[in-house]
Coordinates of N, CA and C in Angstrom, one line a residue:
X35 N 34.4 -20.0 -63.0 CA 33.4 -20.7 -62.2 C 32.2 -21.0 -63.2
X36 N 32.0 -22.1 -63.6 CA 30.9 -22.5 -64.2 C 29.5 -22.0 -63.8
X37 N 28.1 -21.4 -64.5 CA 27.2 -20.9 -64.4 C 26.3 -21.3 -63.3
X38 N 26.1 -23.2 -63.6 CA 25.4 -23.8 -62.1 C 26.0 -23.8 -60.8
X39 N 27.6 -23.8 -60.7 CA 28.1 -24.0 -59.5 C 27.9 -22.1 -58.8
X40 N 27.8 -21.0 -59.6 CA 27.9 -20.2 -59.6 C 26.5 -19.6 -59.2
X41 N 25.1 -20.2 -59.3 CA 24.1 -20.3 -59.1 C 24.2 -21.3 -57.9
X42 N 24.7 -22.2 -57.7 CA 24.5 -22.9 -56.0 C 24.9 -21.7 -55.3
X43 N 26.3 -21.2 -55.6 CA 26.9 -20.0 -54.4 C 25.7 -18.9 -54.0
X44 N 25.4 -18.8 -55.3 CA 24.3 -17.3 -54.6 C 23.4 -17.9 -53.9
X45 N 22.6 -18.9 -54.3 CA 21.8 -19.5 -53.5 C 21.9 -19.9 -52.2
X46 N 23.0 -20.3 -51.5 CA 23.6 -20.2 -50.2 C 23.6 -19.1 -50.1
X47 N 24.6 -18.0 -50.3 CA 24.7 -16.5 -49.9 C 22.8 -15.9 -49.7
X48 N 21.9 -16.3 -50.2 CA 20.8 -15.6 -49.7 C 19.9 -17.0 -49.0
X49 N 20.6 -17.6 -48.4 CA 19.2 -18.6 -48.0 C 19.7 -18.2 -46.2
X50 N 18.3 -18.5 -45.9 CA 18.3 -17.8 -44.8 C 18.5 -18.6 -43.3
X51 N 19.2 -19.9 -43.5 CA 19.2 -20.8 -42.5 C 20.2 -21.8 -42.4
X52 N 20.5 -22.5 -41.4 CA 21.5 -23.4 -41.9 C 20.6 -24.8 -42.6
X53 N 19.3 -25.2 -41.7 CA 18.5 -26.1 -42.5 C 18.2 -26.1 -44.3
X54 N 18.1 -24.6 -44.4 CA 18.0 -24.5 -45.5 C 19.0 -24.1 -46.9
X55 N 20.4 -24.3 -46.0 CA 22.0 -24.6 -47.0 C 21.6 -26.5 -47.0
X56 N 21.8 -26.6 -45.9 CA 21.8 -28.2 -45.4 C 21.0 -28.7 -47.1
X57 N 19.6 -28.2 -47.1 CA 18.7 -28.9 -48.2 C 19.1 -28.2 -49.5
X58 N 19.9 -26.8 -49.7 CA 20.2 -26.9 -50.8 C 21.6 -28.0 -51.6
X59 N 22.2 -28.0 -50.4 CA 24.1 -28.5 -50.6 C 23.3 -30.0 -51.3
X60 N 22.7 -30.6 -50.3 CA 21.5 -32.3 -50.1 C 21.1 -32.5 -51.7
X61 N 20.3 -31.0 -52.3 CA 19.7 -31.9 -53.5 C 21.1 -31.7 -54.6
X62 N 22.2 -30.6 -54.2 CA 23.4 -30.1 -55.4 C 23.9 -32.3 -55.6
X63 N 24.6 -32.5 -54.5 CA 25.2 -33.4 -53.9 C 24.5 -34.7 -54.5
X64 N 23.6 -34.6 -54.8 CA 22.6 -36.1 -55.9 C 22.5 -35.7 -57.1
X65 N 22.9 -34.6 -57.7 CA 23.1 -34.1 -58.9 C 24.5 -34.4 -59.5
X66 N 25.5 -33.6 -58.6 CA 26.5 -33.1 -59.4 C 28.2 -33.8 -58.6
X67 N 28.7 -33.5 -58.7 CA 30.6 -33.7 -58.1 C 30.8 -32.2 -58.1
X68 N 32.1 -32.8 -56.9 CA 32.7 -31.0 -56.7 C 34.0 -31.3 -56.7
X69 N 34.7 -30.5 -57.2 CA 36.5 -30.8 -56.7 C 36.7 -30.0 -55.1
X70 N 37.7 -30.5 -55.2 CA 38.4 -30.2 -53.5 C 38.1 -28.1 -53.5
X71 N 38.4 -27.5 -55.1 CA 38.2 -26.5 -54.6 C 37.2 -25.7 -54.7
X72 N 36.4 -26.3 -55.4 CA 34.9 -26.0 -55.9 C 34.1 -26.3 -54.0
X73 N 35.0 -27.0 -53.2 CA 34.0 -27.5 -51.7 C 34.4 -26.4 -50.8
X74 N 36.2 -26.2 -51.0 CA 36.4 -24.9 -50.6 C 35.3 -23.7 -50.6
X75 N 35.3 -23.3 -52.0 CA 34.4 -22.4 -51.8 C 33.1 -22.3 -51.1
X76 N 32.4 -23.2 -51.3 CA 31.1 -23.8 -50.5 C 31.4 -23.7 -49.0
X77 N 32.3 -24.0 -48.8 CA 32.6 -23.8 -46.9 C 32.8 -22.7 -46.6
X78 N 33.6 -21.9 -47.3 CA 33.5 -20.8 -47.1 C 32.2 -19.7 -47.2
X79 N 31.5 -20.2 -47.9 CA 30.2 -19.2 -47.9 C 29.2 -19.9 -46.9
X80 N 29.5 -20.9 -45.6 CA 28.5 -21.2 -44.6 C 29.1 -20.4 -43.4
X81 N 28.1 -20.1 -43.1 CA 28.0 -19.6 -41.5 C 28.8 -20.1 -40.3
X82 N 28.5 -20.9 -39.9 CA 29.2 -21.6 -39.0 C 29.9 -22.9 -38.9
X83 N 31.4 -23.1 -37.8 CA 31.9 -24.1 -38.4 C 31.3 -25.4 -38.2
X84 N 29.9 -25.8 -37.5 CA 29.8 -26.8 -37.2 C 28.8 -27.3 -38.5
X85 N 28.3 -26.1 -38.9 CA 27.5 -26.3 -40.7 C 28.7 -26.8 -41.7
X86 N 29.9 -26.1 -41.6 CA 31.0 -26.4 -42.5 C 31.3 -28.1 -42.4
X87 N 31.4 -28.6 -41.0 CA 31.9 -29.8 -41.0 C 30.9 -30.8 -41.1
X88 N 29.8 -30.6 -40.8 CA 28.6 -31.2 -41.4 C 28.6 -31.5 -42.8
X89 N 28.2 -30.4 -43.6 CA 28.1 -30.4 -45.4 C 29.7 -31.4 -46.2
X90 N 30.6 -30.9 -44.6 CA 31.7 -31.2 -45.8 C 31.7 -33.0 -45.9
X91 N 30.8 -33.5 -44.4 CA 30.8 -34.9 -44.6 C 29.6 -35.3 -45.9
X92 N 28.6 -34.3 -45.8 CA 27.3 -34.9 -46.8 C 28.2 -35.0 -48.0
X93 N 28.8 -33.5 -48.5 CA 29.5 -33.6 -50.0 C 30.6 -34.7 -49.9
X94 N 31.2 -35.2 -48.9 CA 32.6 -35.7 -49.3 C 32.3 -36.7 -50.5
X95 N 31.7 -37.6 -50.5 CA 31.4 -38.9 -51.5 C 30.9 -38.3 -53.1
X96 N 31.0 -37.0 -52.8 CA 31.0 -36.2 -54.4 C 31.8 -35.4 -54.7
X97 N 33.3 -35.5 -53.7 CA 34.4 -35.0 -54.5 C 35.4 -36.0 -55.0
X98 N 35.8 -35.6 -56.3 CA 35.9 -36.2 -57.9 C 37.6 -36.1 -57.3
X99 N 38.3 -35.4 -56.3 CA 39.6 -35.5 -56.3 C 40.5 -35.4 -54.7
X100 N 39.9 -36.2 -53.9 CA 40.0 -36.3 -52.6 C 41.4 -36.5 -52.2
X101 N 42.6 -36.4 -53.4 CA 43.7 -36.3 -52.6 C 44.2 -35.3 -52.1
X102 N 44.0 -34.3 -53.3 CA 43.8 -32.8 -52.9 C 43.2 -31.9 -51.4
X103 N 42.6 -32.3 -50.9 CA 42.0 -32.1 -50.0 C 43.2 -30.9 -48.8
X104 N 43.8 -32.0 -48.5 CA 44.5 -31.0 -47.6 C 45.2 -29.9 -48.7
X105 N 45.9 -29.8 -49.9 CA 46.1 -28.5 -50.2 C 45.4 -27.4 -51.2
X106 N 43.9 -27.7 -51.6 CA 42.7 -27.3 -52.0 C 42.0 -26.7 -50.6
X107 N 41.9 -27.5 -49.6 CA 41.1 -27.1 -48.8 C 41.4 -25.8 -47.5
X108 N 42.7 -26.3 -47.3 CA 43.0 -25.2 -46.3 C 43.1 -23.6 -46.4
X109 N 43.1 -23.3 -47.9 CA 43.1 -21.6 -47.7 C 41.9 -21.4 -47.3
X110 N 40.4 -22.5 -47.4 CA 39.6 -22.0 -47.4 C 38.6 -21.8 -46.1
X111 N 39.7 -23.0 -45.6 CA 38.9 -23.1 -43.6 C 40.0 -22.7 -42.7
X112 N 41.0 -21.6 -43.3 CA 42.3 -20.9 -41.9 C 41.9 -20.5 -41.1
X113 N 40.2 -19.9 -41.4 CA 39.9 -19.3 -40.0 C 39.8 -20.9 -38.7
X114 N 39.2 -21.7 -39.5 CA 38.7 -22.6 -38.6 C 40.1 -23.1 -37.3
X115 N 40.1 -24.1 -36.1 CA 40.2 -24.5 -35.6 C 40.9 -25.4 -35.9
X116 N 42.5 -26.0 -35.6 CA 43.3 -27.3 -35.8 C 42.4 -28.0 -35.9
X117 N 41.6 -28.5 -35.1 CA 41.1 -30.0 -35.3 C 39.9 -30.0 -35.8
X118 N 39.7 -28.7 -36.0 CA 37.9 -28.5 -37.2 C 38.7 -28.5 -38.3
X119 N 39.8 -27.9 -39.0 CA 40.8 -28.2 -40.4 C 40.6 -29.9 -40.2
X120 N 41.3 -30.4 -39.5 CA 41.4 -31.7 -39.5 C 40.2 -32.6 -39.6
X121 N 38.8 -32.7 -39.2 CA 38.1 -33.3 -38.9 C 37.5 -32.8 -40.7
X122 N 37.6 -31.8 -41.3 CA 37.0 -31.6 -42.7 C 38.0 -31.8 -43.5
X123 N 39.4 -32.2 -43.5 CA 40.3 -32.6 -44.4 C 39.6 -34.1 -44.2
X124 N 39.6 -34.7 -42.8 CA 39.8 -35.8 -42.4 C 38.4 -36.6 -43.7
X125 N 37.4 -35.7 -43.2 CA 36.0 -36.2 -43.8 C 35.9 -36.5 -45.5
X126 N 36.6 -35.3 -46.0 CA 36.9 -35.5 -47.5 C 37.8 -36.7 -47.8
X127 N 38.9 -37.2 -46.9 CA 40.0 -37.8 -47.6 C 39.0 -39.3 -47.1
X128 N 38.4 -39.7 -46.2 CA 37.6 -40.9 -45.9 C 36.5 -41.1 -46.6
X129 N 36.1 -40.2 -47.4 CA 34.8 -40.4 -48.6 C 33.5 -40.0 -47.1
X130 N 33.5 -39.2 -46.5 CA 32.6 -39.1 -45.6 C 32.5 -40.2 -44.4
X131 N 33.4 -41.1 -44.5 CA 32.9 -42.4 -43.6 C 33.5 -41.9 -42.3
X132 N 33.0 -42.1 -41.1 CA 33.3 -42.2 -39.8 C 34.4 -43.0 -39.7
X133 N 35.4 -42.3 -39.1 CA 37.0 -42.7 -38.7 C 37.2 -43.3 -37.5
X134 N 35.8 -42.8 -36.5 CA 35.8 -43.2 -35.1 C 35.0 -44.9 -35.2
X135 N 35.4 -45.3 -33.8 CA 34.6 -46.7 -33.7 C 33.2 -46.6 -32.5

């Protein structure tokens, strides 16, 4: 794990809100790229799944390898919900765009 990506994680691990993951993930995400399992880990250190499926749409358009997605991503959301797996596979493989009309 590289020093800055390793420095985002702790920074999540002590921030005290979801607004305030939301604004860390926000300024990472105009900086940098993530691979499918560099996002893994990042979902795995948020709280709740509806923060997970949120960030995973902000970050999708800054991951560098979106085909990966479904087998990068799923050890990391098992706890989640069939169609919360789905809707955060779905989000990465669409570059974040809305699938619905």
């Amino acid at each position: 794990m590289s020093v800055l990506f390793g420095q985002l994680i702790s920074r999540l691990q002590l921030s005290g809100s979801p607004t305030e993951r939301e604004e860390i993930l926000a300024a990472a995400s105009n900086r940098h790229v993530f691979t499918c399992h560099q996002l893994g880990i990042i979902l795995m250190n948020l709280k709740y799944s509806a923060e997970r499926e949120t960030m995973s749409k902000l970050l999708a358009p800054q991951i560098v390898d979106p085909e990966n997605a479904s087998s990068h991503l799923l050890p990391y959301i098992a706890c989640e919900s069939c169609a919360v797996r789905e809707r955060i596979v779905g989000a990465v493989l669409t570059r974040g765009e809305s699938t619905t009309a």
